[in-house]
Amino acid sequence: QNLSAFSGTLRTDGVGRFVVNLAPDSRVWFFAVKDGFVQPCGASVDARSDQRIDVEMVTASSLDSPSPPLPQSAADPTTTGTIFETTAAGRMPVVGADIYVQNAYTELASTRSDRRGAFYLCRLPNHVGLLVRKEGYGDGATGPFDGSRAQVLEIELKRR
């Protein structure tokens, strides 16, 4: 899997470890990417000396259940909400929409809407936005908002 740090890419070893030299006294956010997985919680570290950071990923398929489990590293503050479309029959959930958390520099976390159109994100920084994508729909977006405070977001997608 690839990890973005300083807008660069790192590769993990066979057990998922990586090493990077960081600028001292800086906060660094890590975003992991692997087909079939999402990273619903932000992962960051204050660079000082040798430190360990765990970047938890969950299978995207685990979100396709009536009651998807929260990540093991779930923690406050959380950003939750619903992805929906408005139809002649009323408001309907958009299932399986990809949701990306971004700041001005890079992606910080990702998830997918579940069977109810609901999503869960945690440990996000201030001043982030969400980009929502689903085939057959125009992209949806919201932000910037303060991800360091708990909130509930409602994002509408429109069919193309």
Short mmCIF file of N, CA, C and O in Angstrom, two decimals, residues 20-138:
data_model
loop_
_atom_site.label_atom_id
_atom_site.label_comp_id
_atom_site.label_asym_id
_atom_site.label_seq_id
_atom_site.Cartn_x
_atom_site.Cartn_y
_atom_site.Cartn_z
N VAL A 20 10.19 7.02 7.75
CA VAL A 20 10.35 8.29 7.04
C VAL A 20 11.07 9.26 7.97
O VAL A 20 10.84 9.26 9.18
N ASN A 21 11.96 10.05 7.42
CA ASN A 21 12.61 11.10 8.19
C ASN A 21 11.74 12.35 8.10
O ASN A 21 11.44 12.83 7.00
N LEU A 22 11.32 12.86 9.25
CA LEU A 22 10.40 13.99 9.29
C LEU A 22 11.10 15.25 9.78
O LEU A 22 12.04 15.18 10.56
N ALA A 23 10.59 16.38 9.31
CA ALA A 23 11.11 17.65 9.80
C ALA A 23 10.73 17.78 11.28
O ALA A 23 9.59 17.49 11.65
N PRO A 24 11.67 18.20 12.12
CA PRO A 24 11.37 18.31 13.55
C PRO A 24 10.30 19.37 13.81
O PRO A 24 10.15 20.32 13.06
N ASP A 25 9.55 19.17 14.90
CA ASP A 25 8.54 20.12 15.36
C ASP A 25 7.49 20.44 14.30
O ASP A 25 7.14 21.60 14.08
N SER A 26 6.98 19.42 13.64
CA SER A 26 5.90 19.61 12.67
C SER A 26 4.84 18.54 12.88
O SER A 26 5.11 17.48 13.41
N ARG A 27 3.62 18.84 12.48
CA ARG A 27 2.54 17.85 12.51
C ARG A 27 2.44 17.26 11.12
O ARG A 27 2.35 17.98 10.14
N VAL A 28 2.45 15.93 11.04
CA VAL A 28 2.42 15.23 9.76
C VAL A 28 1.19 14.33 9.74
O VAL A 28 0.94 13.57 10.69
N TRP A 29 0.43 14.42 8.64
CA TRP A 29 -0.76 13.59 8.44
C TRP A 29 -0.42 12.50 7.43
O TRP A 29 0.25 12.77 6.44
N PHE A 30 -0.91 11.29 7.68
CA PHE A 30 -0.67 10.15 6.80
C PHE A 30 -1.99 9.65 6.24
O PHE A 30 -2.99 9.56 6.96
N PHE A 31 -2.00 9.32 4.95
CA PHE A 31 -3.17 8.78 4.28
C PHE A 31 -2.75 7.53 3.54
O PHE A 31 -1.87 7.57 2.69
N ALA A 32 -3.38 6.40 3.87
CA ALA A 32 -3.02 5.12 3.26
C ALA A 32 -4.03 4.76 2.17
O ALA A 32 -5.22 5.05 2.29
N VAL A 33 -3.52 4.11 1.12
CA VAL A 33 -4.36 3.72 -0.01
C VAL A 33 -4.09 2.27 -0.36
O VAL A 33 -2.93 1.87 -0.50
N LYS A 34 -5.16 1.49 -0.47
CA LYS A 34 -5.07 0.10 -0.94
C LYS A 34 -6.43 -0.26 -1.50
O LYS A 34 -7.46 0.04 -0.89
N ASP A 35 -6.45 -0.90 -2.67
CA ASP A 35 -7.71 -1.29 -3.29
C ASP A 35 -8.55 -2.10 -2.31
O ASP A 35 -8.06 -3.01 -1.65
N GLY A 36 -9.84 -1.74 -2.21
CA GLY A 36 -10.76 -2.47 -1.36
C GLY A 36 -10.76 -2.04 0.09
O GLY A 36 -11.46 -2.64 0.91
N PHE A 37 -10.00 -1.00 0.43
CA PHE A 37 -9.91 -0.52 1.81
C PHE A 37 -10.16 0.98 1.86
O PHE A 37 -9.95 1.69 0.89
N VAL A 38 -10.60 1.46 3.04
CA VAL A 38 -10.74 2.89 3.31
C VAL A 38 -10.05 3.20 4.64
O VAL A 38 -9.78 2.29 5.43
N GLN A 39 -9.78 4.47 4.87
CA GLN A 39 -9.15 4.93 6.11
C GLN A 39 -10.05 5.98 6.73
O GLN A 39 -9.87 7.18 6.52
N PRO A 40 -11.06 5.58 7.53
CA PRO A 40 -12.04 6.53 8.04
C PRO A 40 -11.55 7.49 9.11
O PRO A 40 -12.20 8.49 9.36
N CYS A 41 -10.43 7.20 9.75
CA CYS A 41 -9.94 8.08 10.80
C CYS A 41 -8.61 8.69 10.39
O CYS A 41 -7.73 8.00 9.87
N GLY A 42 -8.48 9.98 10.63
CA GLY A 42 -7.24 10.67 10.33
C GLY A 42 -6.11 10.11 11.19
O GLY A 42 -6.33 9.63 12.31
N ALA A 43 -4.89 10.14 10.65
CA ALA A 43 -3.71 9.64 11.38
C ALA A 43 -2.62 10.69 11.27
O ALA A 43 -2.18 11.03 10.18
N SER A 44 -2.19 11.20 12.42
CA SER A 44 -1.16 12.23 12.41
C SER A 44 -0.19 12.03 13.57
O SER A 44 -0.49 11.30 14.52
N VAL A 45 0.94 12.68 13.47
CA VAL A 45 1.96 12.59 14.51
C VAL A 45 2.69 13.93 14.57
O VAL A 45 2.87 14.60 13.56
N ASP A 46 3.07 14.33 15.78
CA ASP A 46 3.95 15.48 15.96
C ASP A 46 5.37 14.95 15.86
O ASP A 46 5.78 14.13 16.69
N ALA A 47 6.11 15.37 14.84
CA ALA A 47 7.46 14.86 14.61
C ALA A 47 8.42 15.45 15.64
O ALA A 47 8.56 16.66 15.73
N ARG A 48 9.03 14.59 16.41
CA ARG A 48 10.06 15.01 17.37
C ARG A 48 11.28 14.11 17.25
O ARG A 48 12.33 14.54 16.94
N SER A 49 11.07 12.84 17.55
CA SER A 49 12.14 11.86 17.44
C SER A 49 11.50 10.57 16.94
O SER A 49 10.40 10.61 16.42
N ASP A 50 12.14 9.45 17.12
CA ASP A 50 11.54 8.19 16.67
C ASP A 50 10.16 8.02 17.29
O ASP A 50 10.01 8.06 18.50
N GLN A 51 9.18 7.86 16.44
CA GLN A 51 7.81 7.67 16.90
C GLN A 51 7.14 6.63 16.05
O GLN A 51 7.53 6.38 14.91
N ARG A 52 6.10 6.07 16.59
CA ARG A 52 5.31 5.08 15.87
C ARG A 52 3.93 5.67 15.63
O ARG A 52 3.37 6.34 16.49
N ILE A 53 3.40 5.42 14.44
CA ILE A 53 2.03 5.82 14.15
C ILE A 53 1.33 4.64 13.51
O ILE A 53 1.90 3.94 12.68
N ASP A 54 0.10 4.38 13.95
CA ASP A 54 -0.72 3.34 13.36
C ASP A 54 -1.74 4.00 12.45
O ASP A 54 -2.43 4.94 12.85
N VAL A 55 -1.82 3.52 11.23
CA VAL A 55 -2.80 4.01 10.26
C VAL A 55 -3.76 2.84 10.03
O VAL A 55 -3.40 1.86 9.40
N GLU A 56 -4.97 2.94 10.58
CA GLU A 56 -5.93 1.84 10.47
C GLU A 56 -6.75 1.97 9.18
O GLU A 56 -7.29 3.03 8.87
N MET A 57 -6.82 0.87 8.47
CA MET A 57 -7.67 0.78 7.29
C MET A 57 -8.71 -0.31 7.57
O MET A 57 -8.44 -1.26 8.31
N VAL A 58 -9.90 -0.14 6.99
CA VAL A 58 -10.94 -1.16 7.10
C VAL A 58 -11.39 -1.53 5.69
O VAL A 58 -11.26 -0.74 4.77
N THR A 59 -11.89 -2.73 5.55
CA THR A 59 -12.35 -3.14 4.22
C THR A 59 -13.59 -2.36 3.84
O THR A 59 -14.49 -2.15 4.67
N ALA A 60 -13.63 -1.91 2.61
CA ALA A 60 -14.80 -1.18 2.11
C ALA A 60 -16.04 -2.08 2.17
O ALA A 60 -17.15 -1.62 2.43
N SER A 61 -15.85 -3.39 1.96
CA SER A 61 -16.98 -4.32 1.98
C SER A 61 -17.61 -4.42 3.38
O SER A 61 -18.79 -4.75 3.50
N SER A 62 -16.85 -4.11 4.44
CA SER A 62 -17.42 -4.16 5.80
C SER A 62 -18.48 -3.08 5.99
O SER A 62 -19.30 -3.16 6.90
N LEU A 63 -18.48 -2.07 5.12
CA LEU A 63 -19.48 -1.00 5.22
C LEU A 63 -20.79 -1.38 4.53
O LEU A 63 -21.78 -0.66 4.63
N ASP A 64 -20.81 -2.53 3.85
CA ASP A 64 -22.01 -3.01 3.18
C ASP A 64 -22.73 -4.01 4.08
O ASP A 64 -22.90 -5.17 3.74
N SER A 65 -23.13 -3.54 5.24
CA SER A 65 -23.87 -4.38 6.18
C SER A 65 -24.93 -3.50 6.85
O SER A 65 -24.83 -2.28 6.84
N PRO A 66 -25.93 -4.13 7.45
CA PRO A 66 -26.99 -3.33 8.09
C PRO A 66 -26.47 -2.41 9.20
O PRO A 66 -26.98 -1.33 9.40
N SER A 67 -25.44 -2.85 9.90
CA SER A 67 -24.87 -2.05 10.99
C SER A 67 -23.35 -2.14 10.91
O SER A 67 -22.74 -2.95 11.61
N PRO A 68 -22.71 -1.32 10.06
CA PRO A 68 -21.26 -1.43 9.88
C PRO A 68 -20.50 -1.17 11.18
O PRO A 68 -20.88 -0.30 11.97
N PRO A 69 -19.43 -1.93 11.42
CA PRO A 69 -18.64 -1.71 12.63
C PRO A 69 -17.83 -0.43 12.52
O PRO A 69 -17.45 -0.01 11.43
N LEU A 70 -17.57 0.19 13.68
CA LEU A 70 -16.68 1.35 13.71
C LEU A 70 -15.24 0.86 13.66
O LEU A 70 -14.94 -0.26 14.08
N PRO A 71 -14.31 1.69 13.15
CA PRO A 71 -12.90 1.30 13.19
C PRO A 71 -12.46 1.08 14.64
O PRO A 71 -12.99 1.70 15.57
N GLN A 72 -11.47 0.22 14.85
CA GLN A 72 -10.95 -0.01 16.21
C GLN A 72 -10.37 1.26 16.80
O GLN A 72 -10.41 1.45 18.00
N SER A 73 -9.83 2.12 15.94
CA SER A 73 -9.22 3.36 16.42
C SER A 73 -10.22 4.52 16.49
O SER A 73 -9.82 5.67 16.62
N ALA A 74 -11.52 4.22 16.41
CA ALA A 74 -12.55 5.26 16.46
C ALA A 74 -12.39 6.11 17.71
O ALA A 74 -12.18 5.58 18.80
N ALA A 75 -12.46 7.41 17.53
CA ALA A 75 -12.30 8.33 18.65
C ALA A 75 -12.94 9.67 18.31
O ALA A 75 -13.10 10.01 17.14
N ASP A 76 -13.32 10.39 19.34
CA ASP A 76 -13.85 11.74 19.13
C ASP A 76 -12.72 12.67 18.74
O ASP A 76 -11.58 12.43 19.12
N PRO A 77 -12.99 13.70 18.01
CA PRO A 77 -14.29 14.08 17.49
C PRO A 77 -14.64 13.32 16.23
O PRO A 77 -13.76 12.86 15.51
N THR A 78 -15.94 13.18 15.98
CA THR A 78 -16.39 12.46 14.81
C THR A 78 -17.14 13.38 13.85
O THR A 78 -17.74 14.38 14.26
N THR A 79 -17.08 13.03 12.59
CA THR A 79 -17.90 13.66 11.56
C THR A 79 -18.72 12.54 10.96
O THR A 79 -18.17 11.58 10.44
N THR A 80 -20.03 12.65 11.10
CA THR A 80 -20.93 11.65 10.56
C THR A 80 -21.93 12.34 9.65
O THR A 80 -21.98 13.56 9.60
N GLY A 81 -22.71 11.56 8.95
CA GLY A 81 -23.73 12.17 8.11
C GLY A 81 -24.32 11.19 7.14
O GLY A 81 -24.15 9.97 7.26
N THR A 82 -25.00 11.76 6.13
CA THR A 82 -25.71 10.97 5.14
C THR A 82 -25.47 11.53 3.76
O THR A 82 -25.46 12.75 3.57
N ILE A 83 -25.28 10.63 2.80
CA ILE A 83 -25.23 10.98 1.39
C ILE A 83 -26.59 10.58 0.82
O ILE A 83 -27.03 9.44 0.99
N PHE A 84 -27.27 11.51 0.14
CA PHE A 84 -28.62 11.22 -0.34
C PHE A 84 -28.87 11.87 -1.69
O PHE A 84 -28.11 12.73 -2.14
N GLU A 85 -29.95 11.43 -2.32
CA GLU A 85 -30.46 12.09 -3.53
C GLU A 85 -31.93 12.37 -3.30
O GLU A 85 -32.60 11.67 -2.55
N THR A 86 -32.43 13.41 -3.94
CA THR A 86 -33.84 13.74 -3.87
C THR A 86 -34.51 13.23 -5.13
O THR A 86 -34.09 13.56 -6.24
N THR A 87 -35.51 12.36 -4.95
CA THR A 87 -36.22 11.76 -6.08
C THR A 87 -37.70 12.15 -5.99
O THR A 87 -38.13 12.76 -5.00
N ALA A 88 -38.47 11.76 -6.99
CA ALA A 88 -39.91 12.01 -6.97
C ALA A 88 -40.56 11.33 -5.76
O ALA A 88 -41.57 11.79 -5.24
N ALA A 89 -39.97 10.21 -5.32
CA ALA A 89 -40.50 9.48 -4.17
C ALA A 89 -39.99 10.05 -2.84
O ALA A 89 -40.35 9.56 -1.78
N GLY A 90 -39.12 11.06 -2.89
CA GLY A 90 -38.58 11.66 -1.67
C GLY A 90 -37.08 11.47 -1.56
O GLY A 90 -36.40 11.08 -2.52
N ARG A 91 -36.58 11.69 -0.40
CA ARG A 91 -35.14 11.59 -0.13
C ARG A 91 -34.74 10.12 -0.03
O ARG A 91 -35.32 9.37 0.75
N MET A 92 -33.71 9.73 -0.82
CA MET A 92 -33.26 8.34 -0.86
C MET A 92 -31.75 8.29 -0.56
O MET A 92 -31.00 9.14 -1.04
N PRO A 93 -31.28 7.27 0.19
CA PRO A 93 -29.86 7.16 0.47
C PRO A 93 -29.07 6.81 -0.79
O PRO A 93 -29.56 6.09 -1.65
N VAL A 94 -27.86 7.32 -0.88
CA VAL A 94 -26.93 6.92 -1.94
C VAL A 94 -25.95 5.94 -1.30
O VAL A 94 -25.16 6.31 -0.43
N VAL A 95 -26.03 4.69 -1.71
CA VAL A 95 -25.22 3.61 -1.14
C VAL A 95 -23.92 3.49 -1.92
O VAL A 95 -23.90 3.58 -3.14
N GLY A 96 -22.81 3.31 -1.21
CA GLY A 96 -21.53 3.05 -1.86
C GLY A 96 -20.86 4.27 -2.47
O GLY A 96 -20.02 4.12 -3.36
N ALA A 97 -21.19 5.46 -1.99
CA ALA A 97 -20.50 6.67 -2.47
C ALA A 97 -19.13 6.76 -1.79
O ALA A 97 -19.01 6.54 -0.58
N ASP A 98 -18.11 7.06 -2.55
CA ASP A 98 -16.76 7.24 -2.01
C ASP A 98 -16.63 8.64 -1.46
O ASP A 98 -16.99 9.63 -2.11
N ILE A 99 -16.09 8.75 -0.23
CA ILE A 99 -15.98 10.02 0.47
C ILE A 99 -14.51 10.25 0.82
O ILE A 99 -13.89 9.39 1.46
N TYR A 100 -13.99 11.39 0.39
CA TYR A 100 -12.59 11.73 0.63
C TYR A 100 -12.50 13.00 1.45
O TYR A 100 -13.14 14.00 1.13
N VAL A 101 -11.69 12.96 2.51
CA VAL A 101 -11.43 14.15 3.33
C VAL A 101 -10.15 14.77 2.81
O VAL A 101 -9.13 14.09 2.68
N GLN A 102 -10.20 16.08 2.53
CA GLN A 102 -9.04 16.76 1.96
C GLN A 102 -8.80 18.08 2.68
O GLN A 102 -9.73 18.71 3.16
N ASN A 103 -7.52 18.47 2.72
CA ASN A 103 -7.20 19.85 3.09
C ASN A 103 -6.60 20.49 1.85
O ASN A 103 -6.72 19.96 0.75
N ALA A 104 -5.95 21.61 2.00
CA ALA A 104 -5.40 22.32 0.84
C ALA A 104 -4.27 21.56 0.17
O ALA A 104 -3.91 21.87 -0.97
N TYR A 105 -3.70 20.55 0.84
CA TYR A 105 -2.51 19.89 0.33
C TYR A 105 -2.71 18.46 -0.15
O TYR A 105 -2.09 18.02 -1.10
N THR A 106 -3.56 17.70 0.56
CA THR A 106 -3.65 16.27 0.27
C THR A 106 -4.90 15.65 0.86
O THR A 106 -5.65 16.30 1.59
N GLU A 107 -5.11 14.38 0.58
CA GLU A 107 -6.19 13.63 1.22
C GLU A 107 -5.73 13.19 2.60
O GLU A 107 -4.56 12.88 2.81
N LEU A 108 -6.69 13.15 3.54
CA LEU A 108 -6.37 12.83 4.93
C LEU A 108 -7.08 11.58 5.43
O LEU A 108 -6.62 10.95 6.38
N ALA A 109 -8.21 11.25 4.84
CA ALA A 109 -9.00 10.09 5.26
C ALA A 109 -9.98 9.77 4.13
O ALA A 109 -10.20 10.59 3.24
N SER A 110 -10.59 8.59 4.22
CA SER A 110 -11.58 8.20 3.22
C SER A 110 -12.55 7.19 3.83
O SER A 110 -12.21 6.49 4.79
N THR A 111 -13.74 7.13 3.26
CA THR A 111 -14.70 6.13 3.67
C THR A 111 -15.71 5.94 2.55
O THR A 111 -15.54 6.48 1.46
N ARG A 112 -16.74 5.18 2.81
CA ARG A 112 -17.78 4.91 1.82
C ARG A 112 -19.13 4.92 2.54
O ARG A 112 -19.22 4.46 3.68
N SER A 113 -20.16 5.41 1.87
CA SER A 113 -21.49 5.42 2.48
C SER A 113 -22.05 3.99 2.55
O SER A 113 -21.83 3.18 1.66
N ASP A 114 -22.76 3.71 3.63
CA ASP A 114 -23.29 2.36 3.85
C ASP A 114 -24.69 2.22 3.24
O ASP A 114 -25.13 3.09 2.48
N ARG A 115 -25.40 1.16 3.58
CA ARG A 115 -26.71 0.87 3.01
C ARG A 115 -27.75 1.95 3.32
O ARG A 115 -28.75 2.06 2.63
N ARG A 116 -27.51 2.71 4.37
CA ARG A 116 -28.42 3.80 4.73
C ARG A 116 -27.95 5.14 4.17
O ARG A 116 -28.55 6.16 4.45
N GLY A 117 -26.83 5.12 3.41
CA GLY A 117 -26.24 6.35 2.91
C GLY A 117 -25.41 7.05 3.98
O GLY A 117 -24.88 8.13 3.76
N ALA A 118 -25.27 6.42 5.14
CA ALA A 118 -24.56 7.02 6.28
C ALA A 118 -23.05 6.82 6.15
O ALA A 118 -22.58 5.88 5.51
N PHE A 119 -22.30 7.72 6.79
CA PHE A 119 -20.84 7.58 6.82
C PHE A 119 -20.31 8.01 8.18
O PHE A 119 -20.99 8.70 8.93
N TYR A 120 -19.09 7.57 8.47
CA TYR A 120 -18.42 7.85 9.74
C TYR A 120 -16.96 8.21 9.45
O TYR A 120 -16.28 7.50 8.71
N LEU A 121 -16.50 9.31 10.05
CA LEU A 121 -15.11 9.74 9.99
C LEU A 121 -14.69 10.21 11.37
O LEU A 121 -15.54 10.65 12.17
N CYS A 122 -13.40 10.13 11.68
CA CYS A 122 -12.96 10.62 12.99
C CYS A 122 -11.54 11.16 12.93
O CYS A 122 -10.80 10.92 11.97
N ARG A 123 -11.19 11.91 14.00
CA ARG A 123 -9.86 12.49 14.19
C ARG A 123 -9.42 13.32 12.98
O ARG A 123 -8.32 13.12 12.45
N LEU A 124 -10.24 14.26 12.58
CA LEU A 124 -9.90 15.13 11.46
C LEU A 124 -9.40 16.47 11.98
O LEU A 124 -9.79 16.90 13.06
N PRO A 125 -8.59 17.16 11.19
CA PRO A 125 -8.12 18.48 11.62
C PRO A 125 -9.13 19.58 11.26
O PRO A 125 -10.15 19.33 10.61
N ASN A 126 -8.81 20.77 11.65
CA ASN A 126 -9.57 21.95 11.28
C ASN A 126 -9.38 22.24 9.79
O ASN A 126 -8.37 21.85 9.22
N HIS A 127 -10.33 22.89 9.20
CA HIS A 127 -10.24 23.40 7.82
C HIS A 127 -10.05 22.28 6.79
O HIS A 127 -9.03 22.20 6.11
N VAL A 128 -11.04 21.39 6.73
CA VAL A 128 -11.04 20.31 5.75
C VAL A 128 -12.33 20.36 4.95
O VAL A 128 -13.29 21.04 5.32
N GLY A 129 -12.35 19.64 3.87
CA GLY A 129 -13.54 19.53 3.05
C GLY A 129 -13.76 18.08 2.66
O GLY A 129 -12.85 17.26 2.76
N LEU A 130 -14.98 17.77 2.23
CA LEU A 130 -15.31 16.43 1.76
C LEU A 130 -15.61 16.48 0.28
O LEU A 130 -16.31 17.38 -0.19
N LEU A 131 -15.09 15.51 -0.44
CA LEU A 131 -15.43 15.29 -1.84
C LEU A 131 -16.13 13.95 -1.90
O LEU A 131 -15.62 12.95 -1.37
N VAL A 132 -17.31 13.90 -2.54
CA VAL A 132 -18.11 12.68 -2.60
C VAL A 132 -18.28 12.30 -4.06
O VAL A 132 -18.69 13.14 -4.88
N ARG A 133 -17.99 11.04 -4.37
CA ARG A 133 -18.09 10.54 -5.75
C ARG A 133 -18.84 9.22 -5.80
O ARG A 133 -18.62 8.34 -4.97
N LYS A 134 -19.70 9.10 -6.81
CA LYS A 134 -20.42 7.85 -7.06
C LYS A 134 -20.74 7.83 -8.55
O LYS A 134 -21.23 8.82 -9.10
N GLU A 135 -20.42 6.72 -9.20
CA GLU A 135 -20.68 6.60 -10.63
C GLU A 135 -22.16 6.85 -10.92
O GLU A 135 -23.03 6.36 -10.20
N GLY A 136 -22.42 7.64 -11.95
CA GLY A 136 -23.79 7.97 -12.33
C GLY A 136 -24.31 9.25 -11.70
O GLY A 136 -25.40 9.70 -12.00
N TYR A 137 -23.51 9.84 -10.79
CA TYR A 137 -23.89 11.07 -10.10
C TYR A 137 -22.82 12.13 -10.34
O TYR A 137 -21.65 11.82 -10.55
N GLY A 138 -23.22 13.38 -10.25
CA GLY A 138 -22.24 14.46 -10.21
C GLY A 138 -21.56 14.46 -8.86
O GLY A 138 -22.13 13.97 -7.87
#
